[in-house]
């Protein structure tokens, strides 16, 4: 059974629209993250959450908004989509908080903005 | 800020040969270093990690030693297999940050028969 679920697997959107990327983890982890992978920047940290609290935000744009409705959920809302937002978005989680913790990645959502 | 450098973008080898993928890093904090492997259309998975200076860590035939004196954490394997073909990322973290992993640009390893 998949331990980290990301929905949808593929997403096509038009410029200017809004989408929500879903992430649920069933590993019992307290920390969750979002990363983005594109041709320009292979793996780029976006956000980290611990116990549903935002710990770090490295995105330059407020168009990206994480949403944590439950401890094991961390969705990503993207508004006013641009073609440059096209990328694969990975959700990740880790057990203990701290720099040494292994992060487990979900299968990703591949977003294409036309 | 933190940074990770992987000098090889693409490495192509014949099966059975040894490989070394380079990784150097910069941080002002005590580092944790990771190697992640990503097969085609899959999620990245942890291969190795270390925070202990000069201690070799091994997993699935791969090994790496963190050298803080040279800020390096090179990944090695003595005999590559076809199944090792993948994208390899070196990543950096430390206890003073917020869980952020800083990744290098990645090295594509292609193993030929």
PDB file of C-alpha atoms in Angstrom:
ATOM      1  CA  UNK A   1       0.000   0.000   0.000  1.00  0.00           C
ATOM      2  CA  UNK A   2       1.318   3.439  -0.829  1.00  0.00           C
ATOM      3  CA  UNK A   3       2.408   5.315   2.270  1.00  0.00           C
ATOM      4  CA  UNK A   4       2.317   8.780   0.729  1.00  0.00           C
ATOM      5  CA  UNK A   5      -0.532   9.549  -1.611  1.00  0.00           C
ATOM      6  CA  UNK A   6      -0.474  12.473  -4.005  1.00  0.00           C
ATOM      7  CA  UNK A   7      -3.445  13.420  -6.137  1.00  0.00           C
ATOM      8  CA  UNK A   8      -3.770  13.846  -9.005  1.00  0.00           C
ATOM      9  CA  UNK A   9      -0.842  12.117 -10.686  1.00  0.00           C
ATOM     10  CA  UNK A  10      -1.110  14.372 -13.727  1.00  0.00           C
ATOM     11  CA  UNK A  11      -2.687  17.816 -13.940  1.00  0.00           C
ATOM     12  CA  UNK A  12      -3.144  20.128 -16.892  1.00  0.00           C
ATOM     13  CA  UNK A  13      -4.197  23.713 -16.212  1.00  0.00           C
ATOM     14  CA  UNK A  14      -4.607  26.910 -18.163  1.00  0.00           C
ATOM     15  CA  UNK A  15      -2.692  30.068 -17.403  1.00  0.00           C
ATOM     16  CA  UNK A  16      -4.381  32.129 -14.714  1.00  0.00           C
ATOM     17  CA  UNK A  17      -6.332  29.288 -13.156  1.00  0.00           C
ATOM     18  CA  UNK A  18      -6.027  27.827  -9.660  1.00  0.00           C
ATOM     19  CA  UNK A  19      -5.293  24.255  -8.642  1.00  0.00           C
ATOM     20  CA  UNK A  20      -4.894  22.288  -5.434  1.00  0.00           C
ATOM     21  CA  UNK A  21      -2.411  19.457  -5.145  1.00  0.00           C
ATOM     22  CA  UNK A  22      -3.310  16.866  -2.527  1.00  0.00           C
ATOM     23  CA  UNK A  23      -0.899  15.045  -0.219  1.00  0.00           C
ATOM     24  CA  UNK A  24      -1.671  12.492   2.477  1.00  0.00           C
ATOM     25  CA  UNK A  25       0.884  10.434   4.362  1.00  0.00           C
ATOM     26  CA  UNK A  26       0.220   7.279   6.356  1.00  0.00           C
ATOM     27  CA  UNK A  27       3.662   6.895   7.907  1.00  0.00           C
ATOM     28  CA  UNK A  28       2.725   8.539  11.188  1.00  0.00           C
ATOM     29  CA  UNK A  29       5.151  11.380  10.550  1.00  0.00           C
ATOM     30  CA  UNK A  30       4.922  14.793  12.141  1.00  0.00           C
ATOM     31  CA  UNK A  31       6.857  16.734   9.541  1.00  0.00           C
ATOM     32  CA  UNK A  32       5.789  17.281   5.952  1.00  0.00           C
ATOM     33  CA  UNK A  33       7.326  19.100   3.025  1.00  0.00           C
ATOM     34  CA  UNK A  34       6.793  20.236  -0.535  1.00  0.00           C
ATOM     35  CA  UNK A  35       9.487  20.152  -3.218  1.00  0.00           C
ATOM     36  CA  UNK A  36       9.389  21.085  -6.874  1.00  0.00           C
ATOM     37  CA  UNK A  37      11.312  19.458  -9.700  1.00  0.00           C
ATOM     38  CA  UNK A  38      11.659  21.076 -13.089  1.00  0.00           C
ATOM     39  CA  UNK A  39      14.164  21.180 -15.914  1.00  0.00           C
ATOM     40  CA  UNK A  40      15.507  24.501 -14.558  1.00  0.00           C
ATOM     41  CA  UNK A  41      15.970  23.425 -10.926  1.00  0.00           C
ATOM     42  CA  UNK A  42      16.099  19.702 -10.337  1.00  0.00           C
ATOM     43  CA  UNK A  43      14.837  19.486  -6.726  1.00  0.00           C
ATOM     44  CA  UNK A  44      13.875  22.659  -4.960  1.00  0.00           C
ATOM     45  CA  UNK A  45      12.566  22.995  -1.411  1.00  0.00           C
ATOM     46  CA  UNK A  46       9.325  24.932  -1.073  1.00  0.00           C
ATOM     47  CA  UNK A  47       7.794  24.483   2.402  1.00  0.00           C
ATOM     48  CA  UNK A  48       8.179  22.556   5.613  1.00  0.00           C
ATOM     49  CA  UNK A  49       5.530  21.907   8.270  1.00  0.00           C
ATOM     50  CA  UNK A  50       5.808  20.396  11.711  1.00  0.00           C
ATOM     51  CA  UNK A  51       2.698  19.456  13.690  1.00  0.00           C
ATOM     52  CA  UNK A  52       0.656  21.424  11.151  1.00  0.00           C
ATOM     53  CA  UNK A  53       2.692  24.546  11.752  1.00  0.00           C
ATOM     54  CA  UNK A  54       4.621  26.279   8.974  1.00  0.00           C
ATOM     55  CA  UNK A  55       8.325  26.065   9.721  1.00  0.00           C
ATOM     56  CA  UNK A  56       9.918  27.336   6.550  1.00  0.00           C
ATOM     57  CA  UNK A  57       8.810  28.937   3.316  1.00  0.00           C
ATOM     58  CA  UNK A  58      11.338  29.252   0.516  1.00  0.00           C
ATOM     59  CA  UNK A  59       8.964  30.174  -2.268  1.00  0.00           C
ATOM     60  CA  UNK A  60       9.260  33.708  -3.528  1.00  0.00           C
ATOM     61  CA  UNK A  61       5.619  33.953  -4.508  1.00  0.00           C
ATOM     62  CA  UNK A  62       2.480  34.119  -2.377  1.00  0.00           C
ATOM     63  CA  UNK A  63       0.679  32.286  -5.181  1.00  0.00           C
ATOM     64  CA  UNK A  64       1.831  29.090  -3.488  1.00  0.00           C
ATOM     65  CA  UNK A  65      -0.086  28.372  -0.294  1.00  0.00           C
ATOM     66  CA  UNK A  66       0.219  25.160   1.716  1.00  0.00           C
ATOM     67  CA  UNK A  67      -2.851  23.985   3.619  1.00  0.00           C
ATOM     68  CA  UNK A  68      -2.804  21.510   6.483  1.00  0.00           C
ATOM     69  CA  UNK A  69      -6.293  20.426   7.543  1.00  0.00           C
ATOM     70  CA  UNK A  70      -5.067  17.325   9.376  1.00  0.00           C
ATOM     71  CA  UNK A  71      -1.783  16.205  10.830  1.00  0.00           C
ATOM     72  CA  UNK A  72      -1.151  13.810   7.932  1.00  0.00           C
ATOM     73  CA  UNK A  73      -2.342  16.158   5.185  1.00  0.00           C
ATOM     74  CA  UNK A  74      -0.436  18.915   3.455  1.00  0.00           C
ATOM     75  CA  UNK A  75      -2.088  20.240   0.337  1.00  0.00           C
ATOM     76  CA  UNK A  76      -0.625  22.869  -1.970  1.00  0.00           C
ATOM     77  CA  UNK A  77      -2.816  25.558  -3.476  1.00  0.00           C
ATOM     78  CA  UNK A  78      -1.418  27.378  -6.486  1.00  0.00           C
ATOM     79  CA  UNK A  79      -3.227  30.440  -7.779  1.00  0.00           C
ATOM     80  CA  UNK A  80      -2.824  32.505 -10.942  1.00  0.00           C
ATOM     81  CA  UNK A  81      -0.943  29.680 -12.611  1.00  0.00           C
ATOM     82  CA  UNK A  82       1.869  30.480 -15.049  1.00  0.00           C
ATOM     83  CA  UNK A  83       3.597  28.285 -17.615  1.00  0.00           C
ATOM     84  CA  UNK A  84       6.763  28.527 -15.472  1.00  0.00           C
ATOM     85  CA  UNK A  85       4.898  26.680 -12.719  1.00  0.00           C
ATOM     86  CA  UNK A  86       5.005  23.557 -14.882  1.00  0.00           C
ATOM     87  CA  UNK A  87       6.922  20.985 -12.853  1.00  0.00           C
ATOM     88  CA  UNK A  88       6.562  17.846 -10.824  1.00  0.00           C
ATOM     89  CA  UNK A  89       5.590  18.634  -7.251  1.00  0.00           C
ATOM     90  CA  UNK A  90       6.705  16.175  -4.605  1.00  0.00           C
ATOM     91  CA  UNK A  91       5.300  15.912  -1.140  1.00  0.00           C
ATOM     92  CA  UNK A  92       7.583  14.397   1.492  1.00  0.00           C
ATOM     93  CA  UNK A  93       7.441  13.521   5.170  1.00  0.00           C
ATOM     94  CA  UNK A  94       9.837  12.596   7.937  1.00  0.00           C
ATOM     95  CA  UNK A  95       9.584  11.111  11.425  1.00  0.00           C
ATOM     96  CA  UNK A  96      11.557  13.028  13.993  1.00  0.00           C
ATOM     97  CA  UNK A  97      12.178  16.685  13.481  1.00  0.00           C
ATOM     98  CA  UNK A  98      15.772  17.500  12.753  1.00  0.00           C
ATOM     99  CA  UNK A  99      18.409  17.662  10.104  1.00  0.00           C
ATOM    100  CA  UNK A 100      19.279  13.965  10.176  1.00  0.00           C
ATOM    101  CA  UNK A 101      15.779  12.699   9.501  1.00  0.00           C
ATOM    102  CA  UNK A 102      15.239  10.723   6.322  1.00  0.00           C
ATOM    103  CA  UNK A 103      12.583  12.292   4.160  1.00  0.00           C
ATOM    104  CA  UNK A 104      10.221   9.968   2.317  1.00  0.00           C
ATOM    105  CA  UNK A 105       8.895  11.255  -0.974  1.00  0.00           C
ATOM    106  CA  UNK A 106       5.516  10.714  -2.534  1.00  0.00           C
ATOM    107  CA  UNK A 107       5.068   9.766  -6.204  1.00  0.00           C
ATOM    108  CA  UNK A 108       4.582  13.377  -7.288  1.00  0.00           C
ATOM    109  CA  UNK A 109       2.029  15.397  -9.212  1.00  0.00           C
ATOM    110  CA  UNK A 110       3.114  16.443 -12.675  1.00  0.00           C
ATOM    111  CA  UNK A 111       1.619  19.851 -13.422  1.00  0.00           C
ATOM    112  CA  UNK A 112       1.522  21.293 -16.915  1.00  0.00           C
ATOM    113  CA  UNK A 113       0.353  24.878 -17.357  1.00  0.00           C
ATOM    114  CA  UNK A 114      -0.684  25.834 -20.881  1.00  0.00           C
TER     115      UNK A 114
ATOM    116  CA  UNK B   1      23.398  30.084   2.433  1.00  0.00           C
ATOM    117  CA  UNK B   2      23.808  26.351   1.983  1.00  0.00           C
ATOM    118  CA  UNK B   3      24.813  24.908  -1.355  1.00  0.00           C
ATOM    119  CA  UNK B   4      25.630  21.541  -2.899  1.00  0.00           C
ATOM    120  CA  UNK B   5      27.694  21.015  -6.022  1.00  0.00           C
ATOM    121  CA  UNK B   6      27.645  17.941  -8.191  1.00  0.00           C
ATOM    122  CA  UNK B   7      30.157  18.377 -10.960  1.00  0.00           C
ATOM    123  CA  UNK B   8      28.997  15.646 -13.322  1.00  0.00           C
ATOM    124  CA  UNK B   9      25.693  16.069 -15.041  1.00  0.00           C
ATOM    125  CA  UNK B  10      25.911  12.807 -16.927  1.00  0.00           C
ATOM    126  CA  UNK B  11      28.004   9.703 -16.359  1.00  0.00           C
ATOM    127  CA  UNK B  12      27.911   6.758 -18.746  1.00  0.00           C
ATOM    128  CA  UNK B  13      29.617   3.499 -17.826  1.00  0.00           C
ATOM    129  CA  UNK B  14      29.761  -0.096 -18.886  1.00  0.00           C
ATOM    130  CA  UNK B  15      28.337  -2.686 -16.508  1.00  0.00           C
ATOM    131  CA  UNK B  16      30.846  -4.016 -14.008  1.00  0.00           C
ATOM    132  CA  UNK B  17      33.014  -0.886 -13.868  1.00  0.00           C
ATOM    133  CA  UNK B  18      33.492   1.267 -10.759  1.00  0.00           C
ATOM    134  CA  UNK B  19      31.868   4.670 -10.422  1.00  0.00           C
ATOM    135  CA  UNK B  20      32.374   7.763  -8.311  1.00  0.00           C
ATOM    136  CA  UNK B  21      29.880  10.614  -8.298  1.00  0.00           C
ATOM    137  CA  UNK B  22      31.224  13.809  -6.837  1.00  0.00           C
ATOM    138  CA  UNK B  23      29.528  15.917  -4.204  1.00  0.00           C
ATOM    139  CA  UNK B  24      30.850  18.943  -2.368  1.00  0.00           C
ATOM    140  CA  UNK B  25      28.930  21.254  -0.110  1.00  0.00           C
ATOM    141  CA  UNK B  26      29.019  24.577   1.645  1.00  0.00           C
ATOM    142  CA  UNK B  27      27.424  25.383   4.958  1.00  0.00           C
ATOM    143  CA  UNK B  28      28.396  27.213   8.096  1.00  0.00           C
ATOM    144  CA  UNK B  29      26.651  24.638  10.285  1.00  0.00           C
ATOM    145  CA  UNK B  30      27.371  21.044  11.220  1.00  0.00           C
ATOM    146  CA  UNK B  31      26.117  19.123   8.183  1.00  0.00           C
ATOM    147  CA  UNK B  32      24.056  16.074   7.475  1.00  0.00           C
ATOM    148  CA  UNK B  33      24.698  14.688   4.002  1.00  0.00           C
ATOM    149  CA  UNK B  34      22.422  12.449   1.965  1.00  0.00           C
ATOM    150  CA  UNK B  35      22.418  10.652  -1.350  1.00  0.00           C
ATOM    151  CA  UNK B  36      19.024  10.163  -2.958  1.00  0.00           C
ATOM    152  CA  UNK B  37      18.375   8.051  -6.050  1.00  0.00           C
ATOM    153  CA  UNK B  38      15.536   8.669  -8.462  1.00  0.00           C
ATOM    154  CA  UNK B  39      14.652   6.116 -11.099  1.00  0.00           C
ATOM    155  CA  UNK B  40      12.740   7.199 -14.163  1.00  0.00           C
ATOM    156  CA  UNK B  41       9.230   8.450 -13.327  1.00  0.00           C
ATOM    157  CA  UNK B  42       9.636   7.549  -9.666  1.00  0.00           C
ATOM    158  CA  UNK B  43      10.049   9.459  -6.440  1.00  0.00           C
ATOM    159  CA  UNK B  44      13.496  10.122  -4.958  1.00  0.00           C
ATOM    160  CA  UNK B  45      14.522   7.540  -2.358  1.00  0.00           C
ATOM    161  CA  UNK B  46      17.225   7.725   0.257  1.00  0.00           C
ATOM    162  CA  UNK B  47      20.334   5.746  -0.582  1.00  0.00           C
ATOM    163  CA  UNK B  48      22.816   6.879   2.075  1.00  0.00           C
ATOM    164  CA  UNK B  49      23.184   9.423   4.819  1.00  0.00           C
ATOM    165  CA  UNK B  50      25.932  10.539   7.174  1.00  0.00           C
ATOM    166  CA  UNK B  51      26.921  13.177   9.650  1.00  0.00           C
ATOM    167  CA  UNK B  52      30.030  11.471  11.034  1.00  0.00           C
ATOM    168  CA  UNK B  53      33.345  12.744   9.801  1.00  0.00           C
ATOM    169  CA  UNK B  54      35.619  10.223   8.088  1.00  0.00           C
ATOM    170  CA  UNK B  55      33.270   7.280   8.588  1.00  0.00           C
ATOM    171  CA  UNK B  56      32.251   5.191   5.583  1.00  0.00           C
ATOM    172  CA  UNK B  57      28.558   4.468   5.220  1.00  0.00           C
ATOM    173  CA  UNK B  58      27.248   1.739   2.896  1.00  0.00           C
ATOM    174  CA  UNK B  59      23.968   0.594   1.430  1.00  0.00           C
ATOM    175  CA  UNK B  60      23.046  -1.631  -1.504  1.00  0.00           C
ATOM    176  CA  UNK B  61      26.641  -1.801  -2.669  1.00  0.00           C
ATOM    177  CA  UNK B  62      27.064   1.989  -2.677  1.00  0.00           C
ATOM    178  CA  UNK B  63      29.284   3.738  -0.190  1.00  0.00           C
ATOM    179  CA  UNK B  64      30.330   7.228   0.750  1.00  0.00           C
ATOM    180  CA  UNK B  65      32.527   8.909   3.344  1.00  0.00           C
ATOM    181  CA  UNK B  66      31.870  12.350   4.717  1.00  0.00           C
ATOM    182  CA  UNK B  67      35.039  14.410   4.780  1.00  0.00           C
ATOM    183  CA  UNK B  68      34.427  17.662   6.581  1.00  0.00           C
ATOM    184  CA  UNK B  69      37.968  18.871   5.898  1.00  0.00           C
ATOM    185  CA  UNK B  70      37.243  18.945   2.184  1.00  0.00           C
ATOM    186  CA  UNK B  71      33.451  19.374   2.453  1.00  0.00           C
ATOM    187  CA  UNK B  72      32.893  16.297   0.335  1.00  0.00           C
ATOM    188  CA  UNK B  73      30.590  13.290   0.281  1.00  0.00           C
ATOM    189  CA  UNK B  74      31.353  11.383  -2.915  1.00  0.00           C
ATOM    190  CA  UNK B  75      29.262   8.353  -3.837  1.00  0.00           C
ATOM    191  CA  UNK B  76      31.045   5.219  -4.996  1.00  0.00           C
ATOM    192  CA  UNK B  77      30.338   1.714  -6.145  1.00  0.00           C
ATOM    193  CA  UNK B  78      32.881  -0.898  -7.127  1.00  0.00           C
ATOM    194  CA  UNK B  79      30.828  -2.556  -9.862  1.00  0.00           C
ATOM    195  CA  UNK B  80      27.805  -0.880 -11.416  1.00  0.00           C
ATOM    196  CA  UNK B  81      24.799  -2.822 -12.649  1.00  0.00           C
ATOM    197  CA  UNK B  82      22.223  -2.012 -15.298  1.00  0.00           C
ATOM    198  CA  UNK B  83      19.673  -1.380 -12.553  1.00  0.00           C
ATOM    199  CA  UNK B  84      21.855   1.407 -11.149  1.00  0.00           C
ATOM    200  CA  UNK B  85      20.891   3.620 -14.083  1.00  0.00           C
ATOM    201  CA  UNK B  86      19.112   6.550 -12.427  1.00  0.00           C
ATOM    202  CA  UNK B  87      19.382  10.171 -11.330  1.00  0.00           C
ATOM    203  CA  UNK B  88      21.476  10.649  -8.198  1.00  0.00           C
ATOM    204  CA  UNK B  89      21.146  13.652  -5.930  1.00  0.00           C
ATOM    205  CA  UNK B  90      23.421  14.758  -3.158  1.00  0.00           C
ATOM    206  CA  UNK B  91      21.598  16.722  -0.459  1.00  0.00           C
ATOM    207  CA  UNK B  92      22.501  18.726   2.634  1.00  0.00           C
ATOM    208  CA  UNK B  93      20.710  19.491   5.859  1.00  0.00           C
ATOM    209  CA  UNK B  94      21.618  20.508   9.417  1.00  0.00           C
ATOM    210  CA  UNK B  95      19.957  20.583  12.809  1.00  0.00           C
ATOM    211  CA  UNK B  96      19.604  24.324  12.916  1.00  0.00           C
ATOM    212  CA  UNK B  97      17.364  24.485   9.889  1.00  0.00           C
ATOM    213  CA  UNK B  98      13.697  23.729   9.435  1.00  0.00           C
ATOM    214  CA  UNK B  99      13.942  20.369   7.731  1.00  0.00           C
ATOM    215  CA  UNK B 100      14.961  21.851   4.431  1.00  0.00           C
ATOM    216  CA  UNK B 101      17.042  19.627   2.193  1.00  0.00           C
ATOM    217  CA  UNK B 102      19.312  21.508  -0.196  1.00  0.00           C
ATOM    218  CA  UNK B 103      19.881  19.411  -3.295  1.00  0.00           C
ATOM    219  CA  UNK B 104      22.613  19.449  -5.883  1.00  0.00           C
ATOM    220  CA  UNK B 105      21.696  19.536  -9.536  1.00  0.00           C
ATOM    221  CA  UNK B 106      21.899  15.769  -9.812  1.00  0.00           C
ATOM    222  CA  UNK B 107      23.949  13.296 -11.844  1.00  0.00           C
ATOM    223  CA  UNK B 108      22.378  11.006 -14.398  1.00  0.00           C
ATOM    224  CA  UNK B 109      24.108   7.630 -14.308  1.00  0.00           C
ATOM    225  CA  UNK B 110      23.599   5.451 -17.353  1.00  0.00           C
ATOM    226  CA  UNK B 111      24.956   1.918 -17.275  1.00  0.00           C
ATOM    227  CA  UNK B 112      25.376   0.120 -20.586  1.00  0.00           C
ATOM    228  CA  UNK B 113      25.642  -3.650 -21.132  1.00  0.00           C
TER     229      UNK B 113
END
